[in-house]
Tab-separated table of C-alpha atoms in Angstrom:
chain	number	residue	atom	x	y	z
A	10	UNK	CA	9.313	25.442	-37.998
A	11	UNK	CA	8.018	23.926	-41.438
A	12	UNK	CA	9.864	20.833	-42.526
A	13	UNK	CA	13.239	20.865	-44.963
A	14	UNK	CA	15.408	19.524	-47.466
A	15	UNK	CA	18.340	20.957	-45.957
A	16	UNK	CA	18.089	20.952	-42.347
A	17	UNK	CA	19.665	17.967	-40.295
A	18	UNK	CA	16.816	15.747	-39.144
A	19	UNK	CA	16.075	16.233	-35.586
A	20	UNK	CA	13.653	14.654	-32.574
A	21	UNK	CA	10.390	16.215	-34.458
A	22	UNK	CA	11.320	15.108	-37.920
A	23	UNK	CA	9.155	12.181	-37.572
A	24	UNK	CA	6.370	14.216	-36.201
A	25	UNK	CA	5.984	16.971	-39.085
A	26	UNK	CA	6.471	13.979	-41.340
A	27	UNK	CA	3.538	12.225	-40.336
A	28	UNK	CA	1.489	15.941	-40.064
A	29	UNK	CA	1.970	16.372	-44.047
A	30	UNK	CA	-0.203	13.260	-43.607
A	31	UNK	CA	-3.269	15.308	-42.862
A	32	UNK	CA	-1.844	18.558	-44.084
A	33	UNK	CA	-1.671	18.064	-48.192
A	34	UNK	CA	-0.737	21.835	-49.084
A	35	UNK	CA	1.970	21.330	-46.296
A	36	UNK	CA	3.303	18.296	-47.904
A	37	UNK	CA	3.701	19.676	-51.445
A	38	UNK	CA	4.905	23.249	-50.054
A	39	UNK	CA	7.816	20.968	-48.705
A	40	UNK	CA	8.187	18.718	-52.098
A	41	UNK	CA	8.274	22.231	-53.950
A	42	UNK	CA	11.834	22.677	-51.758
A	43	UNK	CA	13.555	19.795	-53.266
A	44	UNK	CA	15.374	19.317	-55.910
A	45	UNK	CA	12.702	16.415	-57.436
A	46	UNK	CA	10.812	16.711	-60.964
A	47	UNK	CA	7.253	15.775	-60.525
A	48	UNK	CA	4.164	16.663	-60.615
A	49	UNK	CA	0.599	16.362	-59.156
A	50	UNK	CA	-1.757	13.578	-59.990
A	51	UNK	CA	-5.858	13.897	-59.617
A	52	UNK	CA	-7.426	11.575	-56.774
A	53	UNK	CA	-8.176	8.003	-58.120
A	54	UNK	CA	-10.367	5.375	-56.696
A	55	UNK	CA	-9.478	2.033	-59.045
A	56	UNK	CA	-11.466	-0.482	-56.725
A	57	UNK	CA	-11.869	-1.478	-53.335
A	58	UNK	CA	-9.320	-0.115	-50.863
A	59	UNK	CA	-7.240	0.881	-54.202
A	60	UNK	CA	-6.431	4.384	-55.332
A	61	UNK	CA	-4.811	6.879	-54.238
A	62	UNK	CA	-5.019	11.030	-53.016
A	63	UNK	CA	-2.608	13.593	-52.617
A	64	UNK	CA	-0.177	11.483	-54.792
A	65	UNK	CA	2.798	13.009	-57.019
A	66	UNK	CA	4.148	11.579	-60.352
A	67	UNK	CA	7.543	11.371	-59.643
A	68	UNK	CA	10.417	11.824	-63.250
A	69	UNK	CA	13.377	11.854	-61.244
A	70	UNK	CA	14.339	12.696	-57.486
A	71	UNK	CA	17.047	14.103	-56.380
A	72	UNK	CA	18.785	11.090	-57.998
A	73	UNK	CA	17.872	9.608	-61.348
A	74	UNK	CA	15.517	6.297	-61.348
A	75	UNK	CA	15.084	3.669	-63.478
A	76	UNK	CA	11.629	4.514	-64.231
A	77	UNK	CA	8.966	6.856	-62.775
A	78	UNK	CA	6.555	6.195	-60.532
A	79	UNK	CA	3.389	7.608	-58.449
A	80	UNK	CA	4.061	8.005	-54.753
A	81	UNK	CA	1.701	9.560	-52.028
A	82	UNK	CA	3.149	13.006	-51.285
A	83	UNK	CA	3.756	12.088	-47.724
A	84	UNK	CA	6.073	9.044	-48.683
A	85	UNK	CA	7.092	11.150	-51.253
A	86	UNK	CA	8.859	13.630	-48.604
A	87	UNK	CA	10.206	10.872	-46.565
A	88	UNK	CA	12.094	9.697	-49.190
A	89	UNK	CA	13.558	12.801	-50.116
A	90	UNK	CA	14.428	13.075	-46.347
A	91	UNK	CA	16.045	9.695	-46.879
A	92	UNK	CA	18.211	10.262	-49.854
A	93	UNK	CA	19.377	13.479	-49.011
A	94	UNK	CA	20.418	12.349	-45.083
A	95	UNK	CA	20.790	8.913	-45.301
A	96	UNK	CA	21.692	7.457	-48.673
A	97	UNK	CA	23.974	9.686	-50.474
A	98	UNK	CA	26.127	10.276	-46.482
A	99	UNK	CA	26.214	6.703	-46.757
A	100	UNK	CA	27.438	6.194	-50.337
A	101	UNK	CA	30.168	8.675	-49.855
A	102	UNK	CA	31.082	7.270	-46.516
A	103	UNK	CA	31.697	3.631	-47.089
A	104	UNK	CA	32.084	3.392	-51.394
A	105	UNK	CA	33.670	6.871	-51.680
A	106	UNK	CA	31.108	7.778	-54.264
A	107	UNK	CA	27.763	8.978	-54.944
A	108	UNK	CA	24.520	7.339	-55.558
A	109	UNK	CA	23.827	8.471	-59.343
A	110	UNK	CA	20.394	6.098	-60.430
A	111	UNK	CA	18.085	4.196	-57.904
A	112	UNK	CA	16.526	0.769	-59.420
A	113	UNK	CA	12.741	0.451	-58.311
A	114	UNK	CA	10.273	-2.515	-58.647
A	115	UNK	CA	7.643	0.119	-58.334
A	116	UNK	CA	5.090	1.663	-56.114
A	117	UNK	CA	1.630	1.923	-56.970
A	118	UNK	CA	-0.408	-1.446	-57.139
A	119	UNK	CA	-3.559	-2.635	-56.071
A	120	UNK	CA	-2.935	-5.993	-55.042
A	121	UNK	CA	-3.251	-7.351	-51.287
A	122	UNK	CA	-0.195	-8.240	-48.971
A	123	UNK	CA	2.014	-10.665	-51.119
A	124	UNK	CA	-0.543	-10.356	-53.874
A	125	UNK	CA	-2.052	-12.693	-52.246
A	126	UNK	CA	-6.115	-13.695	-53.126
A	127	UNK	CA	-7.655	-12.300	-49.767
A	128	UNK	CA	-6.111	-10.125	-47.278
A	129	UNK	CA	-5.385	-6.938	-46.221
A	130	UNK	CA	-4.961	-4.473	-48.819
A	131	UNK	CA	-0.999	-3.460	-49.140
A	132	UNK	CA	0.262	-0.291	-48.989
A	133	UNK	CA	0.758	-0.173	-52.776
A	134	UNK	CA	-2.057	-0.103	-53.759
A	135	UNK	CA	-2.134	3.306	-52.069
A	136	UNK	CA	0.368	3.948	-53.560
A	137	UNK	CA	1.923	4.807	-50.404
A	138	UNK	CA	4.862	2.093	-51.176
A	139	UNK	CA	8.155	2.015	-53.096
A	140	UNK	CA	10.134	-1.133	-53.505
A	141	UNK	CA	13.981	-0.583	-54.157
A	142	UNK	CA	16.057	-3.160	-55.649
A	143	UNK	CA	19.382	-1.368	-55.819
A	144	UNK	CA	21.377	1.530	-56.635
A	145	UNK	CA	23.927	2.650	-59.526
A	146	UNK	CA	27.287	4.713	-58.473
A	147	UNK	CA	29.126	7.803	-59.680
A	148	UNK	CA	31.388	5.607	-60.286
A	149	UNK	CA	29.287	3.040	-62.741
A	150	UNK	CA	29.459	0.454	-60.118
A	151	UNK	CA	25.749	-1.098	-59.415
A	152	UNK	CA	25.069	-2.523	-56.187
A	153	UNK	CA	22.543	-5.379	-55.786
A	154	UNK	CA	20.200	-6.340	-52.397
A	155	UNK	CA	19.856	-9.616	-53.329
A	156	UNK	CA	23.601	-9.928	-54.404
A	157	UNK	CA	25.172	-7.749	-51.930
A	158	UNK	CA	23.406	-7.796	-48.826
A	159	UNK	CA	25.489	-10.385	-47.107
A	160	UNK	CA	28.747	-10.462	-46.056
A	161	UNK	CA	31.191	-7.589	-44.548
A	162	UNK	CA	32.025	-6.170	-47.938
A	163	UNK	CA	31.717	-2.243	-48.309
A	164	UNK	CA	28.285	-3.053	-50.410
A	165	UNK	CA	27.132	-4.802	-47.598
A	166	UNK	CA	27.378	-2.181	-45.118
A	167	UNK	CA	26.393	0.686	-47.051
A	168	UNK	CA	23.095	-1.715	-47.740
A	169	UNK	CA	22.717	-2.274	-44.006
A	170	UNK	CA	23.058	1.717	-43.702
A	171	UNK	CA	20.406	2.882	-46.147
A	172	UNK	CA	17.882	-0.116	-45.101
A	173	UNK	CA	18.487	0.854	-41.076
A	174	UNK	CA	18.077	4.826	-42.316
A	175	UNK	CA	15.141	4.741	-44.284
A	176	UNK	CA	13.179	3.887	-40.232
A	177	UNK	CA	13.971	7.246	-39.089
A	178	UNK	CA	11.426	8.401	-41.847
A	179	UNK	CA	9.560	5.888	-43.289
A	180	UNK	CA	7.090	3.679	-40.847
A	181	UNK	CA	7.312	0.214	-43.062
A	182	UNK	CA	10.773	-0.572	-43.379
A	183	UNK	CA	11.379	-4.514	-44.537
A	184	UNK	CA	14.461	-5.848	-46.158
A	185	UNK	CA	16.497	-9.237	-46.938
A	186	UNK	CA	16.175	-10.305	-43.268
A	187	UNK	CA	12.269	-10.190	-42.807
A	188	UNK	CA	11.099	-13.149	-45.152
A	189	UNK	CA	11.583	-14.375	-48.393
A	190	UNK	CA	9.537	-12.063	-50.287
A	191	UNK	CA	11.776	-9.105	-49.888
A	192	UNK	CA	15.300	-11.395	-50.207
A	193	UNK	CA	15.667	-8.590	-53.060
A	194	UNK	CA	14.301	-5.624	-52.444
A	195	UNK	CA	13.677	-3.206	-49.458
A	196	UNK	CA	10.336	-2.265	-49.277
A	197	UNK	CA	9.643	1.846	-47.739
A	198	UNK	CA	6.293	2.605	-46.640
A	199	UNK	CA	3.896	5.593	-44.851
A	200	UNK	CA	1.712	3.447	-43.802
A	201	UNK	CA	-0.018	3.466	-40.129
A	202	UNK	CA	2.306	0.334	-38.414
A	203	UNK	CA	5.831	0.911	-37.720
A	204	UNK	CA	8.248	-1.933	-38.362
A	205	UNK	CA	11.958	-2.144	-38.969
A	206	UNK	CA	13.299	-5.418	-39.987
């Protein structure tokens, strides 16, 4: 069975998830099911290890963003997966309200780990990355990972929510806790390594 929007994740999620790596008319059959507005992008090579292929232009997901971006299709469908099953349950569970706007710091880059001079290539500048900063409410009410992480405060555990979610479907999860460089952001990748921290 092909995967959905709709359907409650389950055992293989992960599985068919990592197949639309391999599988691009699979992965945008399953994009074409949400409720998203994008649309394709050609293939680009822009340098060594840089570029990107079977990538989607993304105006607005099921939620509204604070700009657009370019995502790989296959991170493209796990974050679907992951607003539709993790973060808007999770709004609605512990701030009684939806998530109406997500704030990004972007996806697509071709810059190494940490931007740092030599390295390994991140998974930007695949554009297989999205970095999220925080998240706007029904309500108006904006809420902040480097502002709201800590603490026991509703924010705090609807942050801890969404950042433990996003590893059922992304395989690069880092947040606040994992070093410095993501005190205020989580970063959500499809890369080949899993991590959660």
């Amino acid at each position: 069975m092909p995967l959905s929007f709709d359907t409650a994740p389950g055992w293989l999620t992960g599985y068919k998830l990592q197949r639309l790596k391999s599988d691009p008319a699979a992965c945008q059959a399953f994009m074409s099911g949400t409720p998203w507005r994008y649309q394709a992008v050609p293939d680009r090579d822009t340098g060594q290890g840089c570029g990107f292929s079977n990538a989607i232009q993304v105006r607005q997901t099921s939620i509204a963003l604070s700009s657009s971006f370019t995502l790989s299709c296959p991170a493209a469908a796990s974050l679907a997966l992951w607003e539709r099953h993790v973060l808007q349950p999770a709004a609605q569970a512990t701030l009684g309200t939806g998530v109406r706007r997500i704030e990004h710091l972007g996806s697509y880059s071709c810059r190494n780990v940490y931007g740092r001079e030599a390295g390994n290539r991140s998974q930007h500048a695949t554009a297989n990355a999205l970095d999220i900063a925080g998240f706007t409410l029904d309500d108006g009410r904006r809420i902040s990972v480097a502002r709201q992480w800590q603490g026991d405060a509703p924010a705090a555990t609807f942050l801890r929510e969404v950042h433990q979610g996003a590893c059922r479907f992304f395989n690069g999860v880092l947040g606040p806790e994992y070093n410095q460089a993501h005190a205020d952001h989580f970063h959500l990748d499809s890369g080949r390594y899993r991590i959660c921290r």
